[in-house]
Each structure stands twice: as structure tokens, then as C-alpha cells.
GROMACS .gro file of C-alpha atoms in nm:
model
  336
    1MET     CA    1   0.406   3.022  -0.386
    2ILE     CA    2   0.414   2.713  -0.544
    3GLU     CA    3   0.207   2.638  -0.824
    4LEU     CA    4  -0.036   2.351  -0.689
    5GLN     CA    5  -0.158   2.241  -1.045
    6ASP     CA    6   0.194   2.135  -1.112
    7ALA     CA    7   0.224   1.743  -0.993
    8ALA     CA    8   0.565   1.775  -0.978
    9TRP     CA    9   0.536   1.964  -0.656
   10LEU     CA   10   0.450   1.650  -0.450
   11ALA     CA   11   0.278   1.678  -0.079
   12HIS     CA   12   0.539   1.521   0.107
   13ARG     CA   13   0.504   1.578   0.478
   14TYR     CA   14   0.241   1.745   0.708
   15ASP     CA   15   0.315   1.880   1.059
   16GLU     CA   16   0.012   1.936   1.284
   17ALA     CA   17   0.195   2.144   1.534
   18SER     CA   18   0.214   2.444   1.239
   19ASP     CA   19  -0.053   2.323   1.043
   20ASN     CA   20   0.191   2.351   0.741
   21TYR     CA   21   0.252   2.099   0.449
   22GLN     CA   22   0.587   2.010   0.311
   23PHE     CA   23   0.626   2.032  -0.066
   24VAL     CA   24   0.910   1.869  -0.268
   25HIS     CA   25   0.982   1.954  -0.626
   26LEU     CA   26   0.974   1.590  -0.790
   27PRO     CA   27   0.933   1.564  -1.160
   28ARG     CA   28   0.758   1.233  -1.339
   29GLY     CA   29   1.097   1.117  -1.423
   30ALA     CA   30   1.249   1.122  -1.078
   31ARG     CA   31   0.933   1.028  -0.895
   32GLY     CA   32   0.965   0.664  -1.105
   33GLU     CA   33   1.325   0.627  -1.025
   34ALA     CA   34   1.241   0.669  -0.645
   35THR     CA   35   1.141   0.281  -0.497
   36PHE     CA   36   0.931   0.472  -0.229
   37LEU     CA   37   0.846   0.830  -0.162
   38SER     CA   38   1.011   0.856   0.149
   39ASP     CA   39   1.311   1.062   0.258
   40GLU     CA   40   1.589   0.772   0.225
   41TYR     CA   41   1.473   0.728  -0.108
   42LEU     CA   42   1.455   1.058  -0.228
   43PRO     CA   43   1.698   1.275  -0.381
   44PRO     CA   44   1.867   1.457  -0.086
   45ASP     CA   45   1.943   1.798  -0.276
   46LEU     CA   46   1.534   1.813  -0.349
   47HIS     CA   47   1.377   2.171  -0.392
   48THR     CA   48   1.159   2.205  -0.108
   49GLU     CA   49   0.875   2.446   0.014
   50ILE     CA   50   0.653   2.536   0.342
   51VAL     CA   51   0.283   2.609   0.267
   52SER     CA   52   0.035   2.660   0.544
   53ARG     CA   53  -0.319   2.476   0.516
   54SER     CA   54  -0.440   2.840   0.500
   55GLU     CA   55  -0.238   2.931   0.193
   56LEU     CA   56  -0.358   2.660   0.028
   57GLY     CA   57  -0.684   2.822  -0.037
   58VAL     CA   58  -0.967   2.615  -0.235
   59LEU     CA   59  -0.846   2.390  -0.497
   60GLU     CA   60  -1.015   2.308  -0.821
   61PRO     CA   61  -1.184   1.989  -0.782
   62ASN     CA   62  -0.976   1.705  -0.928
   63ARG     CA   63  -1.145   1.588  -1.231
   64THR     CA   64  -1.015   1.264  -1.176
   65PRO     CA   65  -1.023   0.988  -0.907
   66ILE     CA   66  -0.739   0.849  -0.661
   67HIS     CA   67  -0.741   0.516  -0.642
   68PHE     CA   68  -0.542   0.278  -0.402
   69ILE     CA   69  -0.341  -0.040  -0.345
   70PHE     CA   70  -0.387  -0.139   0.003
   71HIS     CA   71  -0.137  -0.454   0.047
   72SER     CA   72  -0.009  -0.706   0.344
   73GLY     CA   73   0.376  -0.623   0.219
   74PHE     CA   74   0.611  -0.848   0.064
   75CYS     CA   75   0.305  -0.951  -0.250
   76CYS     CA   76   0.463  -0.746  -0.558
   77SER     CA   77   0.296  -0.423  -0.445
   78THR     CA   78   0.559  -0.220  -0.575
   79LEU     CA   79   0.561  -0.419  -0.901
   80LEU     CA   80   0.198  -0.366  -0.968
   81THR     CA   81   0.265  -0.017  -0.870
   82ARG     CA   82   0.519   0.019  -1.136
   83ALA     CA   83   0.316  -0.152  -1.388
   84LEU     CA   84   0.036   0.104  -1.337
   85GLU     CA   85   0.282   0.393  -1.419
   86LEU     CA   86   0.102   0.484  -1.771
   87PRO     CA   87   0.128   0.833  -1.880
   88GLY     CA   88  -0.168   0.974  -2.053
   89LYS     CA   89  -0.367   0.705  -1.828
   90ALA     CA   90  -0.210   0.683  -1.442
   91THR     CA   91   0.001   0.838  -1.209
   92SER     CA   92   0.112   0.626  -0.953
   93LEU     CA   93   0.227   0.714  -0.601
   94SER     CA   94   0.455   0.425  -0.434
   95GLU     CA   95   0.428   0.485  -0.035
   96PRO     CA   96   0.379   0.859   0.014
   97THR     CA   97   0.479   0.965   0.360
   98LEU     CA   98   0.199   1.213   0.379
   99LEU     CA   99  -0.045   0.922   0.416
  100ARG     CA  100   0.195   0.782   0.694
  101ASP     CA  101   0.218   1.130   0.858
  102MET     CA  102  -0.168   1.124   0.863
  103VAL     CA  103  -0.135   0.787   1.107
  104GLY     CA  104   0.091   0.966   1.321
  105PHE     CA  105  -0.160   1.306   1.337
  106PHE     CA  106  -0.445   1.049   1.439
  107ASP     CA  107  -0.266   0.840   1.728
  108ARG     CA  108  -0.080   1.170   1.866
  109GLY     CA  109  -0.472   1.293   1.919
  110ALA     CA  110  -0.389   1.633   1.925
  111HIS     CA  111  -0.590   1.869   1.701
  112ARG     CA  112  -0.816   1.617   1.662
  113ASP     CA  113  -1.121   1.872   1.584
  114ARG     CA  114  -0.906   1.959   1.236
  115TYR     CA  115  -0.837   1.585   1.156
  116PRO     CA  116  -1.123   1.536   0.901
  117ALA     CA  117  -1.071   1.851   0.707
  118VAL     CA  118  -0.675   1.816   0.715
  119PHE     CA  119  -0.708   1.423   0.600
  120ALA     CA  120  -0.970   1.528   0.291
  121ARG     CA  121  -0.708   1.802   0.205
  122THR     CA  122  -0.431   1.573   0.202
  123LEU     CA  123  -0.607   1.301  -0.034
  124GLN     CA  124  -0.688   1.611  -0.230
  125LEU     CA  125  -0.336   1.718  -0.269
  126LEU     CA  126  -0.202   1.357  -0.351
  127ALA     CA  127  -0.447   1.336  -0.636
  128ARG     CA  128  -0.302   1.561  -0.876
  129PRO     CA  129  -0.167   1.405  -1.186
  130PHE     CA  130   0.090   1.504  -1.455
  131GLU     CA  131  -0.118   1.487  -1.728
  132PRO     CA  132  -0.510   1.590  -1.754
  133GLY     CA  133  -0.757   1.298  -1.745
  134GLU     CA  134  -0.512   1.052  -1.569
  135ALA     CA  135  -0.581   0.880  -1.246
  136VAL     CA  136  -0.391   0.898  -0.973
  137ILE     CA  137  -0.297   0.553  -0.807
  138ALA     CA  138  -0.135   0.533  -0.447
  139LYS     CA  139   0.001   0.263  -0.285
  140PRO     CA  140   0.003   0.355   0.114
  141SER     CA  141   0.260   0.151   0.337
  142CYS     CA  142   0.096  -0.111   0.525
  143VAL     CA  143   0.035   0.064   0.856
  144VAL     CA  144  -0.183   0.326   0.666
  145ASN     CA  145  -0.430   0.013   0.631
  146ARG     CA  146  -0.559   0.114   0.954
  147GLN     CA  147  -0.693   0.410   0.812
  148ALA     CA  148  -0.804   0.251   0.507
  149LYS     CA  149  -1.209   0.310   0.620
  150THR     CA  150  -1.137   0.647   0.616
  151ILE     CA  151  -0.986   0.709   0.322
  152LEU     CA  152  -1.273   0.502   0.106
  153ALA     CA  153  -1.538   0.703   0.331
  154THR     CA  154  -1.352   1.051   0.273
  155SER     CA  155  -1.323   0.998  -0.112
  156PRO     CA  156  -1.637   0.842  -0.248
  157SER     CA  157  -1.482   0.816  -0.596
  158SER     CA  158  -1.212   0.578  -0.517
  159GLN     CA  159  -1.188   0.239  -0.568
  160ALA     CA  160  -0.911   0.023  -0.423
  161ILE     CA  161  -0.755  -0.324  -0.453
  162PHE     CA  162  -0.632  -0.519  -0.141
  163LEU     CA  163  -0.322  -0.719  -0.249
  164TYR     CA  164  -0.175  -0.978  -0.031
  165ALA     CA  165   0.048  -1.261  -0.029
  166PRO     CA  166  -0.054  -1.584   0.108
  167ILE     CA  167   0.053  -1.660   0.467
  168ARG     CA  168   0.345  -1.911   0.367
  169VAL     CA  169   0.482  -1.648   0.095
  170PHE     CA  170   0.438  -1.399   0.351
  171LEU     CA  171   0.611  -1.571   0.627
  172ASN     CA  172   0.879  -1.732   0.366
  173SER     CA  173   0.960  -1.369   0.274
  174ILE     CA  174   0.998  -1.231   0.654
  175ALA     CA  175   1.229  -1.546   0.753
  176ARG     CA  176   1.460  -1.533   0.467
  177LYS     CA  177   1.554  -1.184   0.499
  178GLY     CA  178   1.675  -1.247   0.880
  179ILE     CA  179   1.658  -1.021   1.143
  180THR     CA  180   1.560  -0.752   0.933
  181GLY     CA  181   1.232  -0.906   0.804
  182ARG     CA  182   1.181  -1.032   1.147
  183LEU     CA  183   1.190  -0.649   1.323
  184TRP     CA  184   0.969  -0.520   1.000
  185GLY     CA  185   0.713  -0.803   1.110
  186ARG     CA  186   0.712  -0.691   1.463
  187GLU     CA  187   0.736  -0.301   1.362
  188LEU     CA  188   0.422  -0.386   1.146
  189PHE     CA  189   0.212  -0.554   1.433
  190ARG     CA  190   0.300  -0.251   1.655
  191GLY     CA  191   0.215   0.032   1.387
  192LEU     CA  192  -0.128  -0.198   1.325
  193HIS     CA  193  -0.178  -0.267   1.678
  194GLY     CA  194  -0.174   0.085   1.780
  195SER     CA  195  -0.434   0.294   1.902
  196ASN     CA  196  -0.826   0.144   1.823
  197ARG     CA  197  -0.665  -0.186   1.832
  198PRO     CA  198  -0.845  -0.497   1.722
  199ASP     CA  199  -0.902  -0.769   2.015
  200LEU     CA  200  -0.708  -1.091   1.871
  201GLY     CA  201  -0.806  -1.257   2.200
  202PHE     CA  202  -0.443  -1.242   2.329
  203SER     CA  203  -0.303  -1.048   2.646
  204GLU     CA  204   0.000  -0.822   2.626
  205GLU     CA  205   0.211  -1.092   2.829
  206GLU     CA  206   0.081  -1.369   2.559
  207LEU     CA  207   0.166  -1.138   2.269
  208PHE     CA  208   0.528  -1.099   2.458
  209GLY     CA  209   0.601  -1.460   2.457
  210GLN     CA  210   0.523  -1.507   2.073
  211THR     CA  211   0.787  -1.555   1.830
  212ASP     CA  212   0.882  -1.318   1.563
  213LEU     CA  213   0.676  -1.516   1.302
  214GLN     CA  214   0.396  -1.555   1.521
  215ILE     CA  215   0.347  -1.160   1.547
  216ALA     CA  216   0.412  -1.096   1.177
  217GLY     CA  217   0.134  -1.366   1.120
  218LEU     CA  218  -0.091  -1.185   1.373
  219ALA     CA  219  -0.023  -0.841   1.157
  220TRP     CA  220  -0.102  -1.023   0.824
  221LEU     CA  221  -0.441  -1.107   0.997
  222VAL     CA  222  -0.504  -0.765   1.101
  223GLN     CA  223  -0.477  -0.666   0.748
  224ASN     CA  224  -0.695  -0.902   0.619
  225ARG     CA  225  -0.962  -0.871   0.894
  226ILE     CA  226  -0.935  -0.479   0.771
  227TYR     CA  227  -1.026  -0.576   0.467
  228GLN     CA  228  -1.302  -0.787   0.503
  229LEU     CA  229  -1.462  -0.495   0.708
  230LEU     CA  230  -1.399  -0.268   0.423
  231LEU     CA  231  -1.574  -0.559   0.175
  232ALA     CA  232  -1.875  -0.540   0.411
  233GLU     CA  233  -1.934  -0.167   0.443
  234PHE     CA  234  -1.801  -0.072   0.064
  235GLY     CA  235  -1.891  -0.368  -0.132
  236GLU     CA  236  -1.702  -0.511  -0.452
  237GLU     CA  237  -1.802  -0.247  -0.655
  238ARG     CA  238  -1.526  -0.017  -0.487
  239ILE     CA  239  -1.295  -0.286  -0.367
  240ARG     CA  240  -1.148  -0.579  -0.443
  241SER     CA  241  -0.897  -0.851  -0.335
  242LEU     CA  242  -0.585  -1.004  -0.513
  243ASP     CA  243  -0.332  -1.251  -0.402
  244SER     CA  244   0.045  -1.200  -0.544
  245GLU     CA  245   0.038  -1.560  -0.696
  246SER     CA  246  -0.243  -1.525  -0.922
  247PHE     CA  247  -0.108  -1.149  -0.991
  248LEU     CA  248   0.244  -1.348  -1.087
  249ALA     CA  249   0.106  -1.596  -1.261
  250ARG     CA  250  -0.196  -1.365  -1.465
  251PRO     CA  251  -0.036  -1.044  -1.495
  252ALA     CA  252  -0.227  -0.946  -1.799
  253GLU     CA  253  -0.532  -1.044  -1.665
  254THR     CA  254  -0.487  -0.849  -1.314
  255LEU     CA  255  -0.404  -0.527  -1.516
  256GLU     CA  256  -0.704  -0.552  -1.731
  257GLY     CA  257  -0.868  -0.613  -1.422
  258ILE     CA  258  -0.770  -0.361  -1.238
  259GLY     CA  259  -0.790  -0.124  -1.540
  260SER     CA  260  -1.167  -0.197  -1.525
  261LEU     CA  261  -1.212  -0.128  -1.159
  262PHE     CA  262  -0.996   0.199  -1.164
  263ASP     CA  263  -1.158   0.280  -1.508
  264LEU     CA  264  -0.854   0.345  -1.690
  265GLY     CA  265  -0.921   0.213  -2.019
  266ILE     CA  266  -0.659  -0.087  -1.995
  267GLY     CA  267  -0.756  -0.345  -2.317
  268SER     CA  268  -0.651  -0.691  -2.372
  269VAL     CA  269  -0.345  -0.563  -2.619
  270GLN     CA  270  -0.204  -0.302  -2.372
  271ALA     CA  271  -0.246  -0.543  -2.096
  272GLN     CA  272  -0.051  -0.815  -2.252
  273GLU     CA  273   0.229  -0.545  -2.372
  274ILE     CA  274   0.284  -0.449  -2.009
  275ALA     CA  275   0.302  -0.786  -1.858
  276HIS     CA  276   0.549  -0.848  -2.125
  277SER     CA  277   0.754  -0.545  -2.075
  278ASP     CA  278   1.048  -0.442  -1.902
  279VAL     CA  279   0.850  -0.387  -1.561
  280PHE     CA  280   0.840  -0.736  -1.494
  281HIS     CA  281   1.170  -0.846  -1.615
  282ARG     CA  282   1.382  -0.615  -1.336
  283HIS     CA  283   1.359  -0.613  -0.928
  284SER     CA  284   1.099  -0.371  -0.843
  285LYS     CA  285   1.297  -0.229  -0.580
  286PHE     CA  286   1.648  -0.247  -0.703
  287GLY     CA  287   1.610  -0.242  -1.053
  288GLU     CA  288   1.816  -0.559  -1.142
  289LYS     CA  289   1.724  -0.818  -1.395
  290PHE     CA  290   1.469  -1.042  -1.212
  291ASP     CA  291   1.190  -1.284  -1.315
  292ALA     CA  292   0.962  -1.538  -1.209
  293ASP     CA  293   1.241  -1.822  -1.211
  294GLU     CA  294   1.466  -1.582  -1.017
  295ARG     CA  295   1.141  -1.528  -0.720
  296LYS     CA  296   1.104  -1.933  -0.749
  297ARG     CA  297   1.464  -1.954  -0.620
  298GLU     CA  298   1.437  -1.724  -0.350
  299ARG     CA  299   1.141  -1.893  -0.200
  300ALA     CA  300   1.275  -2.245  -0.233
  301ALA     CA  301   1.603  -2.106  -0.047
  302GLY     CA  302   1.376  -1.966   0.239
  303ASP     CA  303   1.165  -2.282   0.260
  304SER     CA  304   1.472  -2.483   0.260
  305ALA     CA  305   1.613  -2.308   0.574
  306HIS     CA  306   1.293  -2.220   0.724
  307ALA     CA  307   1.019  -2.491   0.622
  308ASP     CA  308   0.935  -2.621   0.972
  309GLU     CA  309   0.921  -2.294   1.125
  310ILE     CA  310   0.688  -2.124   0.838
  311GLU     CA  311   0.456  -2.459   0.857
  312LYS     CA  312   0.419  -2.445   1.197
  313VAL     CA  313   0.324  -2.054   1.186
  314ALA     CA  314   0.115  -2.099   0.920
  315LEU     CA  315  -0.093  -2.395   1.072
  316TRP     CA  316  -0.129  -2.195   1.376
  317VAL     CA  317  -0.236  -1.866   1.225
  318GLU     CA  318  -0.509  -2.090   1.064
  319THR     CA  319  -0.649  -2.178   1.356
  320VAL     CA  320  -0.626  -1.829   1.526
  321ALA     CA  321  -0.780  -1.726   1.220
  322ARG     CA  322  -1.111  -1.950   1.242
  323GLY     CA  323  -1.137  -1.848   1.641
  324LEU     CA  324  -1.175  -1.487   1.482
  325GLY     CA  325  -1.387  -1.510   1.191
  326ILE     CA  326  -1.123  -1.387   0.949
  327ALA     CA  327  -1.069  -1.512   0.609
  328MET     CA  328  -0.767  -1.655   0.493
  329GLN     CA  329  -0.865  -1.621   0.155
  330PRO     CA  330  -1.055  -1.290   0.148
  331ALA     CA  331  -1.351  -1.272  -0.045
  332GLY     CA  332  -1.457  -1.018  -0.339
  333ARG     CA  333  -1.138  -1.184  -0.558
  334LEU     CA  334  -1.064  -0.964  -0.874
  335LEU     CA  335  -0.977  -1.277  -1.060
  336ASP     CA  336  -1.191  -1.571  -1.064
   0.00000   0.00000   0.00000
């Protein structure tokens, strides 16, 4: 039996047919090297253990909370997650697969009676820090945004940030990644548009006729709508919004603000130190040197090749948003 109090045993997968969890042994250093906590980014030779949910027994209550970075995609969420990996203050989780498994579990509809208990146990398993007193900060993948309400309702001590890229920045990122980005936008829409889908005012036939960037823009709107509903239900005391451009322009203020919301004790001096550290001068996904100037060059290249399409789709998204009552600039901002 694994030692559950050892956070190096990461709860990685859940199978509802067997009611088993899969744990992988991933110490802090190895976890920090993985861009995302999914199989394609993890070492192939990890020690794994399968444990039935019934064998887990009663875990000691977590003394520190788990907080969340919900995000739109293409918004520097991986950078923010890395910046909040602060030994002694916080342990961060970048897109743990286990939360995606909860979405699949919900959508398949089997064993629905046990879903609330499994979901609560899942959050408890993820909320295990490496050091006593650390908070855990999880950045789920975008499709998990559908379960954000369940997360916050299940874990009353959790706070959250909704980090998003402004629509033109979001569309630029997708367009310049070519077919890979466009496919990602469609897959995101399909994931967000699954069971309990929101009514966007389009028939299936109309959706089928929309371009890749239009579908990506609708996925972006769905995520803004999710945040809008979360803010109305849970209030600014528990969830705030942050756009990627403000984060990049004011990293120290952002870190200090999140530190206050998540009660991490990040003062202005430490926030400045983090903002000037190597974390902000390397690509958060690939590791090479990368800074604000390089981001500007990438974006300019995208605008040069796709400006007309991006602008037309952005204006269309704004029109759809007005009709649905969805804010393009979400309220409850972390930074004034």
C-alpha cells in the first residue's frame, strides 16, 4: 500500500468501471520538469500503483486548501502555474489528467450515484502538498472548466482565478499554429459543448458550417459564460478574472494579488523576485529562452498572416456575445 501522505505519489487516473485510482511516483523535481501531468509528458518508466477507492480508507483532512487556475487556453496559464511553484508556500499541478477523467466519468453517465463521492475524494487526493503548510494550486485543462462549479461547490475552502486571453490574442494564437491550433479549437468546443451543453443560438447545421476560428471563438465565449455564472454564484471573495496581457505587463502585481486571494503570503519583495526570475525568461512549455519581446514577434507574425480573418471573427464573436449577454471583458478583475 502506498503512503498517501507522500505527495510524490500523484493521483493520476480514475477508472469508474473498477472504482480504482492509479497513482504514479513523481517527486517534486520530476513533476516540475513535466509541462503537463499527462502521459505524453511524463517519463515512461514511472512506478505505478493501482489502489481501489475502498482501500483508501479515511484520509486525514487537508490542513491547507487546493486552489484553481481555470483558463481559456493560450493565455500564459502554464507560465503562471510555474511561477506559483513556491516550495514552502505552494505546490502547483499543471493539467492533472485525473480531473479530465472526472469529466469523462460524468459524461459517460455510468455509476452516477457515486460521482459526488468520487469527485470529493479526487480533490482530496490532489490537495496533498509536498511540505506542511503549503497550498496546492491546480491548473486544470480547459475542458475541465465545465466542472468548475462542481469543484468550487465541493471544496468550499478553494479560491480560483479565471485567466483568459483577449479574443484577438486567443484567435491569433490558434491561427498561427496552423492546422494543429485549428483542430485544438474544434476539440475544445466539442469538449465544452458535451453533455449539459449551453444554448448558443445556433443549430447543429449552422455550427457545422462555421469556420475553424468561429468555432474556437464560440469555445472562448462558452468559457467566459462559465466564469460569469461562477462569479454570480460564488462572488469575488472566491473567484477573480485576469487577462493574459495584464499578467504579462504587471507580473509582480499579479503574483501579489493572487498571493492575497489564495492566502499564500507573497509580499511585494518576493513578487518582484519571482517576476524577474528565470521563470519569466524561458518558454513555459519548451524551456528555451523566451521573453516579452519574443512573444510580441510571434504575435506580429500571426497578425501579418491572418489579420483579416482574426478581425472578422473577433467582430462576429463580439456580436454573438452581445446577443447572449456574455461579457467580452469579464467582471471581478484581479487587477484594476
